[in-house]
Amino acid sequence: MKPEDPDPLDDLLAQWQVPQAETPPDFRREVWRRISATEPEPGWIEKLAWWLLRPKREAFIVAAAIVLAVVWGLTHPPQPEFTPHDAYVMSVSPFDPHHLDGRYP
Amino acid sequence: MTPAGRIAAFVFLTAAAAGAALWATRESLRHRENPQEVGLRWLKDEYHLDDATFEKVSALHRDYFRQCDKMCRQINEADRPLLWRARNRNRQPGELNAQLARDQIVCGDCEKAATGHLKQVAALMPGQSGQRFLDDILPIMQQQRRVHDENLSSHLRR
């Protein structure tokens, strides 16, 4: 067939019209329901990650942890390295193991 | 990265930040006091020294610490060659004994000076406090002297 020859189907195709059908009201929802039905349900880890790992929430949690750590540090100061009694013995006894600490390298 | 891995990484980084903050806070609060000052304060509180007595006791300690500093340097200089004996195996036994004797003399002088100082301090204390003070500190120092000598001789026997 030569390219300039008319195709007998052309007229038929030109006459063809797509019927205007009304979509049901829950069509869109039903489509998404079917799509989601094919996906597996996310586990609790995925849900937690989705909830937790958001920039603002992450920043808030890190800041809260740092504030709590500082408050804990302030309310629980470190114990002294030695008791006052030991400090006295350390300072007067030339035979105390720590008497020379840091004095003669 | 999997969701579990991301959560683990976030928890780890948060814990590290909190740990660093806790460490920095506690380190900033740690007292870097001189044991001599802490010890003198303890002495005043423990033996209920009034201000005048404490001033005399403090002056005695200042003198003692100056003397002690010099004598500690001597102990250190006497101990060091003995402790380094392992590196100098070619030394003569006579030389070693002479050094050991020197160390014992220096240690004896230090112990005598410390004991004399403690007795002077005790004499300034009211009532039975002086004896209680000596009963507390002197046995500890004597025990430490024994441990010092034992450590030195066990080191030399190696």
Coordinates of C-alpha atoms in Angstrom, one line a residue:
Chain A
M1 CA 0.0 0.0 0.0
K2 CA 1.3 3.4 -0.9
P3 CA 1.4 6.0 1.8
E4 CA -1.0 8.3 0.0
D5 CA -3.7 5.7 -0.2
P6 CA -6.5 6.4 2.3
D7 CA -7.0 3.8 5.0
P8 CA -10.5 2.5 5.2
L9 CA -10.3 2.6 8.9
D10 CA -9.6 6.3 9.1
D11 CA -13.3 7.3 8.7
L12 CA -14.3 4.8 11.2
L13 CA -11.8 6.1 13.7
A14 CA -12.8 9.7 13.1
Q15 CA -16.4 8.8 13.9
W16 CA -15.5 7.0 17.1
Q17 CA -16.3 8.9 20.3
V18 CA -15.4 8.0 23.8
P19 CA -18.6 7.7 25.8
Q20 CA -18.9 10.1 28.6
A21 CA -19.2 7.9 31.7
E22 CA -19.8 9.1 35.2
T23 CA -17.2 7.9 37.6
P24 CA -18.5 6.7 40.9
P25 CA -18.1 9.1 43.9
D26 CA -15.6 6.9 45.7
F27 CA -13.6 6.0 42.6
R28 CA -10.5 7.8 43.6
R29 CA -10.6 6.3 47.1
E30 CA -11.2 2.9 45.8
V31 CA -8.1 3.2 43.5
W32 CA -5.9 4.2 46.5
R33 CA -7.4 1.4 48.6
R34 CA -6.5 -1.2 45.9
I35 CA -3.0 0.3 45.6
S36 CA -2.5 0.2 49.3
A37 CA -3.9 -3.4 49.5
T38 CA -1.0 -4.5 47.3
E39 CA 1.6 -2.9 49.6
P40 CA 2.5 -4.6 52.8
E41 CA 1.5 -2.9 56.0
P42 CA 4.5 -0.9 57.5
G43 CA 5.9 -2.4 60.7
W44 CA 6.3 -0.6 64.0
I45 CA 9.9 0.3 63.2
E46 CA 8.9 2.0 59.9
K47 CA 6.1 3.8 61.7
L48 CA 8.5 4.9 64.5
A49 CA 11.1 6.0 62.0
W50 CA 8.5 7.9 60.0
W51 CA 7.3 9.6 63.2
L52 CA 10.7 10.3 64.8
L53 CA 13.1 11.1 62.0
R54 CA 11.9 14.6 61.1
P55 CA 14.3 17.5 61.3
K56 CA 12.4 19.6 63.8
R57 CA 11.6 16.6 66.0
E58 CA 15.2 15.3 65.9
A59 CA 16.6 18.7 66.8
F60 CA 14.1 18.9 69.7
I61 CA 15.0 15.5 71.0
V62 CA 18.8 16.1 70.8
A63 CA 18.4 19.5 72.6
A64 CA 16.3 17.9 75.3
A65 CA 18.8 15.2 75.8
I66 CA 21.6 17.7 76.2
V67 CA 19.6 19.9 78.6
L68 CA 18.8 16.8 80.7
A69 CA 22.4 15.8 80.7
V70 CA 23.5 19.2 81.9
V71 CA 20.9 19.3 84.6
W72 CA 21.9 15.8 85.7
G73 CA 25.5 16.9 85.8
L74 CA 24.7 20.0 87.9
T75 CA 22.6 18.0 90.4
H76 CA 25.1 15.1 90.6
P77 CA 28.6 16.8 90.9
P78 CA 31.6 14.5 90.8
Q79 CA 33.0 13.0 94.0
P80 CA 36.4 14.4 95.0
E81 CA 39.3 12.3 94.0
F82 CA 40.4 12.0 97.7
T83 CA 38.8 12.6 101.1
P84 CA 40.0 15.6 103.1
H85 CA 41.7 13.2 105.5
D86 CA 43.5 11.5 102.7
A87 CA 44.5 14.9 101.3
Y88 CA 46.1 15.9 104.6
V89 CA 48.0 12.6 104.8
M90 CA 49.0 13.0 101.2
S91 CA 50.3 16.5 101.8
V92 CA 52.3 15.7 105.0
S93 CA 53.6 12.2 104.6
P94 CA 56.7 11.9 102.4
F95 CA 55.9 8.2 101.9
D96 CA 52.4 8.6 100.6
P97 CA 52.2 7.1 97.1
H98 CA 50.6 10.4 95.8
H99 CA 52.8 12.8 97.7
L100 CA 55.0 13.5 94.8
D101 CA 52.3 13.5 92.1
G102 CA 53.0 16.0 89.4
R103 CA 55.9 17.5 91.3
Y104 CA 59.0 15.7 90.0
P105 CA 58.6 14.2 86.5
Chain B
M1 CA 19.8 2.8 55.3
T2 CA 17.0 0.8 56.8
P3 CA 14.5 2.6 59.2
A4 CA 16.0 0.5 62.0
G5 CA 19.5 1.6 61.1
R6 CA 18.5 5.3 60.9
I7 CA 16.8 5.0 64.4
A8 CA 19.9 3.3 65.8
A9 CA 22.2 6.0 64.3
F10 CA 20.0 8.8 65.7
V11 CA 19.9 7.2 69.2
F12 CA 23.6 6.7 69.1
L13 CA 24.3 10.3 68.1
T14 CA 21.8 11.6 70.7
A15 CA 23.4 9.5 73.4
A16 CA 26.9 10.7 72.4
A17 CA 25.8 14.4 72.5
A18 CA 24.2 13.9 75.9
G19 CA 27.3 12.0 77.2
A20 CA 29.6 14.8 76.1
A21 CA 27.4 17.4 77.7
L22 CA 27.3 15.4 81.0
W23 CA 31.1 15.0 81.0
A24 CA 31.7 18.6 80.2
T25 CA 29.3 19.7 83.0
R26 CA 30.9 17.4 85.6
E27 CA 34.4 18.3 84.6
S28 CA 33.6 22.0 84.9
L29 CA 32.4 21.4 88.5
R30 CA 35.4 19.2 89.6
H31 CA 37.4 21.0 92.2
R32 CA 41.1 21.3 91.3
E33 CA 42.2 22.1 94.8
N34 CA 45.6 21.6 96.2
P35 CA 45.7 18.7 98.6
Q36 CA 47.6 20.9 101.0
E37 CA 44.7 23.4 101.2
V38 CA 42.1 20.7 101.4
G39 CA 44.1 18.9 104.2
L40 CA 44.5 22.1 106.2
R41 CA 40.8 22.8 106.0
W42 CA 40.1 19.3 107.2
L43 CA 42.5 19.8 110.1
K44 CA 40.7 22.9 111.2
D45 CA 37.2 21.3 111.0
E46 CA 38.2 17.9 112.5
Y47 CA 40.1 19.3 115.5
H48 CA 37.9 22.4 116.0
L49 CA 40.8 24.8 115.8
D50 CA 40.0 28.4 116.5
D51 CA 41.3 31.1 114.1
A52 CA 44.4 32.0 116.1
T53 CA 45.4 28.4 116.5
F54 CA 44.7 27.7 112.9
E55 CA 46.9 30.6 111.8
K56 CA 49.8 29.2 113.8
V57 CA 49.2 25.7 112.5
S58 CA 49.0 27.0 108.9
A59 CA 52.3 28.9 109.4
L60 CA 53.9 25.6 110.7
H61 CA 52.6 23.8 107.7
R62 CA 53.9 26.5 105.3
D63 CA 57.4 26.1 106.7
Y64 CA 57.1 22.3 106.7
F65 CA 55.9 22.2 103.0
R66 CA 58.9 24.3 102.0
Q67 CA 61.3 22.0 103.8
C68 CA 59.3 18.9 102.6
D69 CA 59.6 20.1 99.0
K70 CA 63.4 20.1 99.3
M71 CA 63.5 16.7 101.1
C72 CA 61.1 15.1 98.6
R73 CA 63.4 16.2 95.9
Q74 CA 66.2 14.4 97.7
I75 CA 64.1 11.2 98.2
N76 CA 63.2 11.3 94.5
E77 CA 66.8 11.7 93.5
A78 CA 67.8 8.9 95.9
D79 CA 65.1 6.6 94.7
R80 CA 65.4 7.1 91.0
P81 CA 68.8 5.5 90.5
L82 CA 67.6 2.5 92.5
L83 CA 64.4 2.2 90.6
W84 CA 66.4 2.4 87.4
R85 CA 68.7 -0.4 88.4
A86 CA 67.1 -2.8 85.9
R87 CA 68.4 -0.6 83.1
N88 CA 71.9 -0.6 84.5
R89 CA 72.7 -4.2 85.2
N90 CA 76.4 -3.6 85.0
R91 CA 76.5 -1.7 88.2
Q92 CA 78.7 -2.9 91.0
P93 CA 76.8 -4.3 94.1
G94 CA 78.8 -1.9 96.3
E95 CA 77.6 1.1 94.4
L96 CA 74.0 -0.2 94.8
N97 CA 74.4 -0.7 98.5
A98 CA 75.8 2.8 98.9
Q99 CA 72.8 4.2 97.0
L100 CA 70.4 2.2 99.1
A101 CA 72.1 3.4 102.3
R102 CA 71.8 7.0 101.0
D103 CA 68.1 6.4 100.3
Q104 CA 67.5 5.1 103.8
I105 CA 69.3 8.1 105.3
V106 CA 67.2 10.5 103.3
C107 CA 64.0 8.6 104.1
G108 CA 64.9 8.6 107.8
D109 CA 65.6 12.3 107.7
C110 CA 62.2 12.9 106.0
E111 CA 60.4 10.7 108.5
K112 CA 62.0 12.5 111.4
A113 CA 61.2 15.9 109.9
A114 CA 57.6 14.9 109.3
T115 CA 57.2 13.4 112.8
G116 CA 58.7 16.5 114.4
H117 CA 56.3 18.7 112.4
L118 CA 53.3 16.6 113.4
K119 CA 54.3 16.8 117.0
Q120 CA 54.6 20.6 116.8
V121 CA 51.1 20.8 115.3
A122 CA 49.7 18.5 118.0
A123 CA 51.2 20.6 120.7
L124 CA 49.2 23.6 119.4
M125 CA 45.9 21.7 119.6
P126 CA 43.6 22.0 122.6
G127 CA 43.1 19.2 125.1
Q128 CA 43.3 15.7 124.0
S129 CA 43.0 16.7 120.3
G130 CA 46.8 16.6 119.9
Q131 CA 47.1 13.0 121.0
R132 CA 44.1 12.0 118.8
F133 CA 45.8 13.8 115.9
L134 CA 49.1 11.9 116.4
D135 CA 47.3 8.6 116.9
D136 CA 45.5 9.2 113.6
I137 CA 48.3 10.4 111.3
L138 CA 51.6 8.9 112.7
P139 CA 50.7 5.2 112.2
I140 CA 49.6 5.9 108.6
M141 CA 52.9 7.6 107.8
Q142 CA 54.9 4.8 109.5
Q143 CA 52.9 2.2 107.5
Q144 CA 53.5 4.1 104.3
R145 CA 57.3 4.2 105.1
R146 CA 57.3 0.4 105.5
V147 CA 55.4 0.0 102.2
H148 CA 57.9 2.4 100.5
D149 CA 60.9 0.4 101.8
E150 CA 59.3 -2.9 100.8
N151 CA 58.5 -1.7 97.3
L152 CA 62.0 -0.5 96.9
S153 CA 63.6 -3.7 98.1
S154 CA 61.2 -5.9 96.1
H155 CA 62.1 -3.8 93.0
L156 CA 65.8 -4.4 93.6
R157 CA 65.4 -8.1 94.0
R158 CA 63.8 -8.4 90.5

